[in-house]
Amino acid sequence: MKKIVCIAVLLAMSLTLVAQQKNAGQKPQQLSPEEQAMLQRVYETQVGGNDAEFYAAHKTYMDYLEQQQEWGKFYRTWMNRVIYEVNNKHFHRAYSEIHLLTDDIKKRHQEEYLYIANMGLGFFFNGRNQPELGETYFRRALQEIDVEKDPVGVFNSYLSLAQTLSFKHPAEAMACLDSLPQMMLQNPLYESGVLGYRCIIANKQGDSVAFNRYFARYDSIRQANPAQFNAANLHQVMVCHCLTEKDYQGALAWCDSIGEPLTATELRMNVYEHMGDWQRAYQASQLKDSLTNIDDRKALEIQMVDMSHDINLLQAEHEKLELRRTQLIIVGLMAAVIIALLVGLLLYRHHKNRRLKEQFLQLQEARRSTQASQAIRRAFVGSIQEKLKSPINVLRSYARIFNNPDFQLKPQERVKRYGDILNAARTVESLMDPVLDSYASGTTGISEEEKEICNAALRSPLLTLISTTEVIIDGNGMIPQEEYLQLRTEVCRDAYNVAISTHQLILYSLYDDDISLPKPDRIGLNELARSILNSYDLHPTAAAENRQLTTAFKTDVADDVTVETSPQLQELLNCLLDNASKYATGGEVQMGCHANADGTYAISVSNEGPTIPAAEAEHIFAPFVRLSSNDRSLGIGLALARRLAVSMGYSIALDPKFTKGVRIVVSGI
């Protein structure tokens, strides 16, 4: 019903302009053929519902009216855009258009048309099933309209307010219709539209005498003057008429001709109740509830999108405010704050390192004196993980940002940004010994050779990262651009390698006690895989190595299939994606979901590049294995993936049938 009514209001606001001027006592202004064609095109595309065609036709007509400086028609036509968005449930677009319309009115000093913005808000809240707010804004619009200058605006505001009130307050809605300017009702299009409302409201009130009186005039216009007849509510009026005549089959026939499912269902339910057919009335009621729930769910989804947009707007305003405040801070205060922050940071770091050392010593003592050493060690590793989470995320974030060749950083911003990287790298450096010791104290221990691999894979890029970052900071923006870009590439590569290697080593140490991981989450298999793939950033060194990598997802599993799994499945798949992107020579990194014959499911990750010999199919899952002498990575990603898979009750293996590169499959999900 709301969409039909809104279109009727648009017709009253645009297509009958000549009749409006005549009824208002003005000399009718004939529209030029050009304007008539543009106006007709707007109406046709609006009814057709094609966004692109409507926006194009609407903009053409708006540009024409702006050139003619016909501001009344200009803003009423702008309102067409608002109502179109509301009808199609594009509430965020509608809200944005209302703000733009309001700003434009103020900018051009056309405040007499501000009531149109309030009408737009009324339509907006009506469309979102908030009739109380819609009523508020329609009443505001009525207060702002100059009755003498704009009887059309008064007419449309009262008509819209009556529509809002008709569902819960029919008596007040009828009073609004009684307040309509009588001169406007001399036009058959207006009069028939109002009579249609009167018939519907009188039927709701059970006033058959009033209904018959209104319907007689309504039907007279329909029969005698069809070209000027407003058929917006014809179906509902005819259903009411048939019920009055107890012509139930006729009423149901009119219901069948209605294109809106919810409206048709509501009217059928009313007909069945009048017939005393309570079984079909109940079935119609059930269908109505189902359709209403669908509309409510869509409205809730749209509301969540709007809320997210509002939060973004608030955040943007907050950032602007902070920027203004920063510009007003005097140099002395800035220096004092920076010094205080540096001192505080040093004290905090000293205190944190001291506490970490104390915790580590306590852990060593507990391991010697209790059989619960592994549980305590795991707790300690967890604390290290928490302490490293922030610096690792900093390094990952900057690696991702700097990996974008289009990213530009002003010279004066380099000290702050690279200072963040330096602080994160030094934090990782300060925790490197506890990280290695935590692994060495696990059930498998660590050999001297493996410790050298860890130092080469962790300390070397870490020290290189620190020294390169210090060079950029000391350069203070004076390094030549070409040299700076080369240094930035090195920072990106080392930051990523340090972050990934440290994170994987901690997880490998954390889950080395052969414990079973709980699987508390039930989630759609395809949804889970897509989410992990979409959130994964391709290897940051790929751009530096001139590799063009893309991601792809394929599945032969239905979207409604759900599985019980652990949050650590994401870590497992990230390890496989890291391995696939690192060794790919180009093309696609693909993730796929598959159904197994035993009723379980599998997830595969593959790349395009060199294959792995069959003899190495199991060897690659051992820790610290690197198949190439040029590979300086930690070599623990696939070992971690195997450990996590076993802990969750899955199996993981190389697919020997895949010959385009490497495909690894996790089965038993």
XYZ file of C-alpha atoms in Angstrom:
669
model
C 0.000 0.000 0.000
C 2.755 2.461 0.852
C 4.368 2.282 -2.589
C 1.062 2.884 -4.404
C 0.221 5.857 -2.197
C 3.639 7.427 -2.676
C 3.281 7.233 -6.449
C -0.113 8.884 -6.173
C 1.425 11.751 -4.242
C 4.095 12.131 -6.902
C 1.468 12.401 -9.596
C -0.232 15.119 -7.594
C 3.087 16.929 -7.196
C 4.199 16.827 -10.832
C 1.914 15.678 -13.630
C -0.968 18.027 -12.700
C 0.990 21.252 -12.391
C -1.225 23.137 -14.814
C -4.360 22.105 -12.921
C -2.733 23.175 -9.650
C -2.060 26.667 -10.915
C -5.570 27.023 -12.232
C -7.137 25.892 -8.953
C -4.883 28.276 -7.023
C -6.207 31.240 -8.995
C -3.063 31.626 -11.073
C -2.873 31.875 -14.808
C -2.166 28.365 -16.069
C 1.343 27.951 -17.382
C 1.453 25.532 -20.302
C 4.389 23.132 -20.196
C 6.622 23.118 -23.231
C 6.738 19.893 -25.272
C 10.313 19.422 -24.097
C 9.357 19.634 -20.425
C 6.298 17.446 -20.901
C 8.493 14.769 -22.470
C 11.027 14.923 -19.623
C 8.274 14.800 -16.992
C 6.615 11.827 -18.662
C 9.963 10.046 -18.849
C 10.518 10.548 -15.102
C 7.103 9.031 -14.363
C 7.609 6.040 -16.687
C 11.027 5.147 -15.291
C 9.804 5.627 -11.738
C 6.942 3.193 -12.220
C 9.254 0.819 -14.130
C 11.647 0.550 -11.176
C 14.956 0.508 -13.108
C 17.393 2.528 -10.958
C 19.789 3.548 -13.726
C 17.022 4.702 -16.085
C 15.172 6.591 -13.348
C 18.311 8.368 -12.075
C 19.227 9.444 -15.609
C 15.718 10.755 -16.404
C 15.450 12.441 -13.013
C 18.815 14.216 -13.379
C 17.921 15.460 -16.865
C 14.693 17.033 -15.611
C 16.388 18.467 -12.494
C 19.098 20.107 -14.617
C 16.403 21.646 -16.804
C 14.479 23.066 -13.820
C 17.688 24.436 -12.290
C 18.500 26.267 -15.509
C 14.959 27.718 -15.524
C 15.294 28.569 -11.791
C 11.822 27.139 -11.100
C 12.651 26.261 -7.502
C 9.209 25.052 -6.439
C 9.089 22.443 -9.186
C 12.818 21.783 -8.686
C 12.461 20.766 -5.033
C 9.210 18.871 -5.560
C 10.941 16.893 -8.313
C 13.848 16.271 -5.954
C 11.272 14.827 -3.555
C 10.423 12.295 -6.294
C 13.919 10.863 -5.835
C 13.411 10.529 -2.066
C 10.083 8.727 -2.460
C 11.506 6.463 -5.158
C 14.283 5.370 -2.787
C 11.767 4.787 0.036
C 9.498 2.733 -2.244
C 12.463 0.531 -3.185
C 13.703 0.291 0.444
C 16.910 2.222 -0.300
C 16.613 4.003 3.033
C 20.204 5.147 3.319
C 20.040 6.750 -0.129
C 16.723 8.383 0.777
C 18.158 9.784 4.020
C 21.216 11.131 2.190
C 19.009 12.781 -0.461
C 16.936 14.502 2.268
C 20.111 15.966 3.783
C 21.357 17.115 0.380
C 17.955 18.645 -0.397
C 17.920 20.509 2.934
C 21.460 21.834 2.437
C 20.615 22.968 -1.101
C 17.529 24.867 0.094
C 19.584 26.708 2.716
C 22.439 27.350 0.300
C 20.102 28.955 -2.252
C 18.166 30.807 0.501
C 14.897 29.152 -0.544
C 13.744 28.490 3.038
C 10.073 28.603 2.033
C 10.551 25.065 0.644
C 12.015 23.563 3.820
C 8.660 21.905 4.435
C 9.516 19.553 1.540
C 12.461 18.183 3.544
C 10.129 17.473 6.486
C 7.723 15.701 4.127
C 10.666 13.626 2.927
C 11.428 12.608 6.507
C 7.765 11.716 6.952
C 7.891 9.389 3.922
C 11.236 8.024 5.164
C 9.916 6.995 8.586
C 6.638 5.681 7.133
C 8.659 3.439 4.831
C 10.614 2.131 7.838
C 7.384 1.221 9.672
C 7.693 4.114 12.132
C 4.356 5.905 11.582
C 4.614 7.906 14.822
C 7.772 9.667 13.570
C 6.211 10.001 10.110
C 3.227 11.780 11.664
C 5.580 14.153 13.538
C 7.332 15.312 10.378
C 4.158 15.668 8.309
C 2.753 17.925 11.037
C 5.975 19.969 10.999
C 5.626 20.345 7.245
C 2.073 21.680 7.697
C 3.325 24.272 10.187
C 5.956 25.553 7.736
C 3.824 25.850 4.572
C 2.502 29.218 3.416
C -1.142 28.304 2.801
C -1.767 31.254 0.506
C 1.283 30.713 -1.692
C 1.398 26.940 -1.763
C -2.038 25.250 -1.492
C -0.571 22.245 -3.322
C 1.916 21.716 -0.489
C -0.891 21.944 2.073
C -2.940 19.425 0.112
C -0.086 16.905 -0.163
C 0.884 17.282 3.514
C -2.663 16.684 4.761
C -3.066 13.762 2.353
C 0.203 12.171 3.531
C -0.704 12.745 7.182
C -4.099 11.113 6.589
C -2.385 8.076 5.085
C -0.121 7.811 8.160
C -3.048 8.052 10.589
C -5.470 5.816 8.669
C -4.113 2.524 10.022
C -4.395 3.252 13.766
C -6.392 6.476 14.065
C -9.085 6.488 11.335
C -11.108 9.283 12.958
C -8.077 11.610 12.978
C -7.287 10.577 9.392
C -10.825 11.570 8.319
C -10.377 14.906 10.094
C -7.199 15.514 8.058
C -9.136 14.885 4.860
C -11.770 17.352 6.039
C -8.999 19.977 6.370
C -7.909 19.737 2.727
C -8.128 22.989 0.720
C -11.483 22.843 -1.059
C -10.198 24.604 -4.153
C -7.873 21.669 -4.803
C -10.782 19.205 -4.757
C -12.249 20.815 -7.864
C -9.747 18.775 -9.842
C -11.084 15.203 -10.488
C -7.636 13.636 -9.967
C -7.379 15.126 -6.480
C -11.017 14.541 -5.587
C -11.022 10.872 -6.640
C -7.805 10.211 -4.701
C -9.274 11.767 -1.558
C -12.598 9.969 -2.010
C -10.721 6.682 -2.235
C -9.141 7.374 1.160
C -12.525 8.372 2.593
C -14.079 5.103 1.395
C -11.309 3.028 3.010
C -11.471 4.910 6.305
C -15.282 4.838 6.434
C -15.149 1.075 5.872
C -12.710 0.696 8.773
C -15.037 2.737 10.982
C -18.019 0.567 9.929
C -19.923 3.628 8.678
C -21.792 2.131 5.708
C -23.859 5.284 5.126
C -20.746 7.445 4.747
C -19.073 4.753 2.646
C -21.949 4.574 0.181
C -22.034 8.370 -0.115
C -18.313 8.609 -0.835
C -18.309 5.608 -3.145
C -21.141 6.966 -5.280
C -19.130 10.082 -6.090
C -15.890 8.060 -6.439
C -17.440 5.617 -8.914
C -19.080 8.459 -10.804
C -15.699 10.043 -11.508
C -14.245 6.679 -12.485
C -17.005 6.055 -15.006
C -17.413 9.582 -16.391
C -13.818 10.859 -16.387
C -11.334 7.935 -16.474
C -8.495 10.119 -17.797
C -8.587 12.252 -14.628
C -9.348 9.381 -12.229
C -6.788 8.570 -9.500
C -6.674 4.760 -9.344
C -4.037 4.490 -6.611
C -6.379 2.782 -4.084
C -8.970 1.418 -6.530
C -8.497 -2.257 -5.633
C -8.931 -1.713 -1.898
C -11.965 0.532 -2.421
C -13.604 -2.058 -4.658
C -12.975 -4.805 -2.106
C -14.689 -2.625 0.519
C -17.590 -1.996 -1.883
C -18.048 -5.698 -2.637
C -18.069 -6.462 1.090
C -20.753 -3.829 1.591
C -22.810 -5.532 -1.140
C -21.935 -8.980 0.316
C -20.447 -9.882 -3.071
C -17.671 -12.031 -1.642
C -16.579 -13.599 -4.920
C -16.259 -10.154 -6.437
C -14.200 -9.025 -3.441
C -11.856 -12.012 -3.817
C -11.509 -11.298 -7.550
C -10.369 -7.738 -6.769
C -7.916 -9.159 -4.190
C -6.450 -11.438 -6.871
C -5.754 -8.430 -9.104
C -3.531 -6.717 -6.516
C 0.194 -6.966 -7.240
C 1.370 -6.410 -3.632
C 1.288 -9.852 -1.853
C 0.994 -8.449 1.690
C -1.835 -6.049 0.791
C -3.697 -8.759 -1.158
C -3.358 -11.194 1.762
C -4.639 -8.637 4.308
C -7.697 -7.919 2.154
C -8.413 -11.637 1.580
C -8.268 -12.222 5.331
C -10.858 -9.450 5.798
C -13.105 -11.008 3.122
C -12.891 -14.474 4.689
C -13.785 -13.028 8.088
C -16.888 -11.383 6.597
C -17.775 -14.701 4.923
C -17.355 -16.561 8.209
C -14.794 -18.865 6.555
C -12.497 -18.952 9.585
C -10.278 -21.722 8.264
C -9.224 -19.742 5.199
C -9.086 -16.588 7.309
C -6.632 -18.349 9.618
C -4.543 -19.525 6.642
C -4.482 -15.974 5.268
C -3.453 -14.727 8.708
C -0.563 -17.206 8.765
C 0.548 -16.062 5.306
C 0.265 -12.415 6.359
C 2.474 -13.064 9.410
C 5.035 -14.782 7.183
C 5.099 -11.884 4.709
C 5.273 -9.379 7.575
C 8.216 -11.239 9.100
C 10.024 -11.099 5.772
C 9.444 -7.340 5.564
C 10.527 -6.908 9.195
C 13.706 -8.856 8.584
C 14.537 -6.780 5.524
C 13.825 -3.595 7.473
C 16.113 -4.781 10.285
C 18.914 -5.549 7.836
C 18.548 -2.114 6.288
C 18.496 -0.517 9.734
C 21.784 -2.265 10.603
C 23.348 -0.918 7.404
C 22.092 2.570 8.278
C 23.486 2.269 11.799
C 26.857 1.236 10.406
C 26.816 4.235 8.085
C 25.894 6.562 10.962
C 28.795 5.210 13.010
C 31.150 5.879 10.119
C 29.839 9.438 9.839
C 30.317 10.012 13.569
C 33.811 8.602 13.384
C 34.643 10.890 10.455
C 33.339 13.919 12.371
C 35.367 12.879 15.394
C 38.522 12.601 13.291
C 37.930 16.084 11.868
C 37.521 17.475 15.382
C 40.715 15.816 16.553
C 42.562 17.256 13.571
C 41.390 20.785 14.411
C 42.464 20.357 18.016
C 45.879 19.090 16.981
C 46.415 22.167 14.793
C 45.765 24.438 17.801
C 48.286 22.799 20.125
C 51.345 25.006 20.672
C 54.841 23.716 19.937
C 55.908 23.689 23.563
C 52.913 21.641 24.672
C 53.483 19.175 21.831
C 57.109 18.728 22.894
C 56.091 18.209 26.506
C 53.456 15.628 25.573
C 55.872 13.753 23.298
C 58.569 13.682 25.982
C 56.057 12.497 28.553
C 54.856 9.750 26.193
C 58.427 8.609 25.512
C 59.270 8.489 29.200
C 56.036 6.651 29.939
C 56.697 4.214 27.112
C 60.215 3.475 28.385
C 58.958 2.954 31.917
C 56.124 0.749 30.720
C 58.484 -1.288 28.564
C 60.953 -1.699 31.422
C 58.160 -2.700 33.775
C 56.709 -5.105 31.207
C 60.072 -6.748 30.521
C 60.753 -7.076 34.227
C 57.373 -8.689 34.802
C 57.945 -10.995 31.835
C 61.308 -12.061 33.193
C 59.786 -12.710 36.597
C 57.009 -14.777 35.033
C 59.514 -16.778 33.025
C 61.675 -17.514 36.056
C 58.586 -18.538 37.970
C 57.587 -20.809 35.121
C 61.017 -22.504 35.077
C 60.843 -23.097 38.813
C 57.288 -24.453 38.544
C 58.326 -26.791 35.709
C 61.063 -28.315 37.889
C 58.849 -28.685 40.912
C 55.474 -29.894 39.595
C 54.040 -32.495 37.257
C 51.743 -29.816 35.809
C 54.636 -28.134 34.017
C 53.092 -28.298 30.581
C 49.900 -26.603 31.714
C 51.932 -23.791 33.291
C 54.100 -23.523 30.189
C 51.024 -23.193 28.040
C 49.767 -20.408 30.268
C 53.094 -18.635 29.897
C 53.066 -19.009 26.116
C 49.562 -17.614 26.159
C 50.791 -14.530 28.029
C 53.585 -14.079 25.483
C 51.034 -14.428 22.737
C 48.935 -11.661 24.285
C 51.975 -9.403 24.651
C 53.037 -10.005 21.058
C 49.553 -9.720 19.575
C 49.687 -5.939 19.301
C 53.220 -5.606 17.776
C 52.553 -8.505 15.381
C 49.314 -6.855 14.228
C 51.209 -3.552 13.778
C 53.824 -5.252 11.580
C 51.172 -7.118 9.574
C 49.120 -3.973 9.059
C 52.022 -1.879 7.840
C 53.240 -4.731 5.618
C 49.794 -4.877 4.011
C 49.574 -1.084 3.614
C 53.111 -0.609 2.278
C 52.630 -3.538 -0.115
C 50.255 -1.327 -2.100
C 52.400 0.482 -4.698
C 49.839 3.296 -4.900
C 50.139 4.070 -1.186
C 51.704 7.483 -0.643
C 53.227 8.659 2.637
C 54.237 12.283 3.096
C 57.870 12.771 4.213
C 56.727 14.514 7.400
C 54.594 11.470 8.300
C 57.414 8.948 7.964
C 58.895 9.463 11.434
C 55.569 8.660 13.123
C 54.674 5.662 10.931
C 58.115 4.105 10.900
C 58.397 4.859 14.606
C 55.385 2.569 15.116
C 57.127 -0.169 13.134
C 60.375 0.328 15.077
C 58.614 0.117 18.444
C 56.760 -3.037 17.393
C 59.974 -4.636 16.085
C 61.864 -3.828 19.287
C 59.031 -5.284 21.342
C 59.266 -8.507 19.343
C 63.052 -8.430 19.760
C 62.720 -8.051 23.535
C 60.452 -11.123 23.643
C 62.456 -13.249 21.203
C 64.337 -15.220 23.851
C 61.136 -16.112 25.773
C 59.540 -17.159 22.470
C 62.401 -19.523 21.603
C 62.696 -20.784 25.185
C 58.947 -21.511 25.272
C 59.354 -23.783 22.275
C 62.526 -25.370 23.621
C 60.698 -26.296 26.831
C 57.917 -28.147 24.982
C 57.470 -31.881 24.695
C 59.621 -32.127 21.564
C 62.342 -29.665 22.542
C 64.598 -27.935 20.045
C 68.017 -28.853 18.679
C 70.941 -26.486 18.108
C 70.410 -26.769 14.351
C 66.748 -25.882 14.740
C 67.669 -22.980 17.000
C 70.006 -21.659 14.284
C 67.128 -21.924 11.784
C 64.916 -19.939 14.153
C 67.586 -17.280 14.587
C 68.096 -17.032 10.822
C 64.371 -16.857 10.128
C 63.481 -14.557 13.011
C 66.465 -12.527 14.224
C 68.024 -11.758 10.842
C 64.913 -10.165 9.268
C 64.094 -8.578 12.641
C 67.488 -6.890 12.933
C 67.344 -5.910 9.258
C 63.875 -4.469 9.829
C 65.071 -2.431 12.823
C 68.162 -1.090 11.047
C 66.255 -0.251 7.821
C 63.526 1.503 9.802
C 66.109 3.509 11.764
C 67.721 4.604 8.470
C 64.348 5.902 7.213
C 63.642 7.683 10.510
C 67.122 9.264 10.657
C 66.661 10.412 7.053
C 63.710 12.508 8.266
C 62.125 12.660 4.807
C 65.385 13.598 3.019
C 66.022 10.181 1.423
C 65.602 10.237 -2.393
C 62.243 8.796 -3.466
C 63.679 5.864 -5.451
C 65.922 4.824 -2.560
C 63.057 5.310 -0.109
C 60.735 3.044 -2.135
C 63.400 0.313 -2.165
C 63.818 0.630 1.613
C 60.032 0.545 2.052
C 59.857 -2.712 0.077
C 62.467 -4.221 2.390
C 60.552 -3.041 5.457
C 57.346 -4.546 4.044
C 59.004 -7.897 3.377
C 60.802 -8.145 6.726
C 57.807 -6.927 8.739
C 55.596 -9.581 7.179
C 58.144 -12.383 7.628
C 58.801 -11.450 11.267
C 55.090 -11.177 12.084
C 54.116 -14.468 10.405
C 57.116 -16.459 11.677
C 56.750 -15.238 15.273
C 52.991 -15.871 15.263
C 53.384 -19.385 13.852
C 56.197 -20.302 16.249
C 54.079 -19.240 19.241
C 51.101 -21.280 18.023
C 53.329 -24.285 17.337
C 54.662 -24.093 20.864
C 51.206 -23.500 22.336
C 49.654 -26.604 20.778
C 52.528 -29.083 21.141
C 51.063 -31.097 24.032
C 48.863 -33.337 21.844
C 45.668 -32.059 23.407
C 42.286 -32.131 21.693
C 40.820 -28.805 20.686
C 37.096 -28.324 21.432
C 34.822 -27.520 18.494
C 32.128 -25.239 19.931
C 31.207 -23.411 16.730
C 28.579 -24.535 14.202
C 28.835 -22.581 10.967
C 28.158 -22.978 7.264
C 31.141 -24.651 5.559
C 31.058 -22.425 2.456
C 30.471 -19.318 4.564
C 33.490 -20.160 6.752
C 35.815 -20.841 3.813
C 34.721 -17.728 1.899
C 35.180 -15.545 4.985
C 38.722 -16.818 5.628
C 39.727 -16.442 1.956
C 38.215 -12.951 1.636
C 39.969 -11.738 4.812
C 43.360 -13.117 3.747
C 45.970 -10.753 2.285
C 48.143 -12.282 -0.434
C 51.827 -12.604 0.400
C 53.177 -9.000 0.645
C 56.405 -9.951 -1.143
C 54.487 -11.043 -4.231
C 54.370 -7.495 -5.634
C 58.112 -7.031 -5.126
C 58.753 -10.280 -6.963
C 56.481 -9.234 -9.862
C 54.011 -12.057 -9.206
C 50.420 -11.352 -10.111
C 48.338 -13.468 -7.729
C 44.564 -13.698 -7.464
C 42.274 -15.712 -5.195
C 39.341 -17.927 -6.164
C 36.769 -20.022 -4.296
C 35.062 -23.151 -5.647
C 32.711 -25.576 -3.953
C 30.595 -28.628 -4.678
C 28.891 -28.355 -1.260
C 25.454 -26.785 -0.773
C 25.388 -23.449 1.082
C 23.114 -24.835 3.821
C 25.686 -27.434 4.962
C 26.980 -26.630 8.464
C 29.848 -28.194 10.432
C 31.066 -28.177 14.024
C 34.597 -26.875 14.256
C 37.132 -24.899 16.299
C 38.153 -21.246 15.850
C 41.691 -22.582 15.256
C 40.553 -23.880 11.843
C 41.140 -20.325 10.581
C 44.780 -20.466 11.782
C 45.186 -23.814 9.996
C 43.821 -22.475 6.696
C 45.870 -19.265 7.009
C 48.999 -21.450 7.238
C 48.003 -23.198 4.001
C 47.255 -19.849 2.313
C 50.637 -18.475 3.480
C 52.386 -21.506 2.005
C 50.401 -21.365 -1.258
C 50.968 -17.647 -1.869
C 54.658 -17.807 -0.910
C 55.539 -20.534 -3.413
C 53.116 -19.625 -6.225
C 54.734 -18.398 -9.433
C 51.544 -16.617 -10.521
C 47.903 -17.289 -11.365
C 45.320 -18.276 -8.763
C 45.526 -19.240 -5.115
C 42.361 -21.324 -4.855
C 40.352 -22.559 -1.859
C 37.690 -25.235 -2.365
C 35.096 -27.156 -0.334
C 34.322 -30.787 -1.150
C 32.024 -33.564 0.067
C 33.620 -36.944 0.938
C 32.021 -40.338 0.363
C 31.988 -41.054 4.127
C 29.701 -38.087 4.828
C 32.478 -35.738 6.003
C 33.812 -32.706 4.185
C 37.182 -31.403 3.064
C 38.780 -28.018 2.371
C 41.620 -27.721 -0.127
C 44.121 -24.916 -0.828
C 46.133 -24.912 -4.066
C 48.493 -22.716 -6.071
C 50.082 -22.640 -9.512
C 53.801 -23.299 -9.491
C 56.398 -26.039 -8.884
C 55.172 -29.417 -7.653
C 56.481 -31.386 -4.668
C 58.046 -34.809 -5.325
C 56.145 -37.775 -3.912
C 59.136 -38.624 -1.722
C 58.725 -35.289 0.069
C 54.930 -35.580 0.543
C 55.242 -36.266 4.295
C 58.577 -34.590 4.892
C 57.105 -31.129 4.175
C 54.912 -31.406 7.294
C 57.933 -31.741 9.621
C 59.020 -28.560 11.464
C 61.854 -26.430 10.042
C 61.780 -28.179 6.656
C 62.819 -26.021 3.704
C 63.028 -27.675 0.301
C 65.228 -24.952 -1.211
C 68.598 -23.713 0.019
C 67.507 -20.174 -0.899
C 64.464 -20.392 1.352
C 65.108 -18.314 4.498
C 61.655 -18.834 6.032
C 61.051 -20.556 9.368
C 59.613 -23.652 7.689
C 57.032 -24.255 10.364
C 53.754 -23.290 8.632
C 52.809 -26.755 7.349
C 53.986 -28.387 10.581
C 51.679 -26.062 12.510
C 48.834 -26.871 10.103
C 49.371 -30.621 10.700
C 49.478 -30.109 14.497
C 46.248 -28.094 14.515
C 44.517 -30.572 12.188
C 45.397 -33.513 14.463
C 44.245 -31.568 17.538
C 40.843 -31.057 15.886
C 40.531 -34.681 14.740
C 41.182 -33.916 11.041
C 43.764 -35.242 8.605
C 45.920 -33.189 6.259
C 47.901 -34.381 3.248
C 49.361 -33.408 -0.108
C 47.124 -34.231 -3.105
C 49.387 -36.302 -5.428
C 46.885 -36.062 -8.323
C 47.243 -32.286 -8.622
C 49.979 -31.484 -11.175
C 49.587 -27.723 -11.850
C 51.314 -26.813 -8.595
C 50.610 -27.858 -5.004
C 47.254 -28.711 -3.441
C 46.925 -29.590 0.259
C 43.665 -31.101 1.541
C 42.225 -31.016 5.081
C 39.795 -33.951 5.441
C 37.397 -35.309 8.058
C 35.628 -31.994 8.780
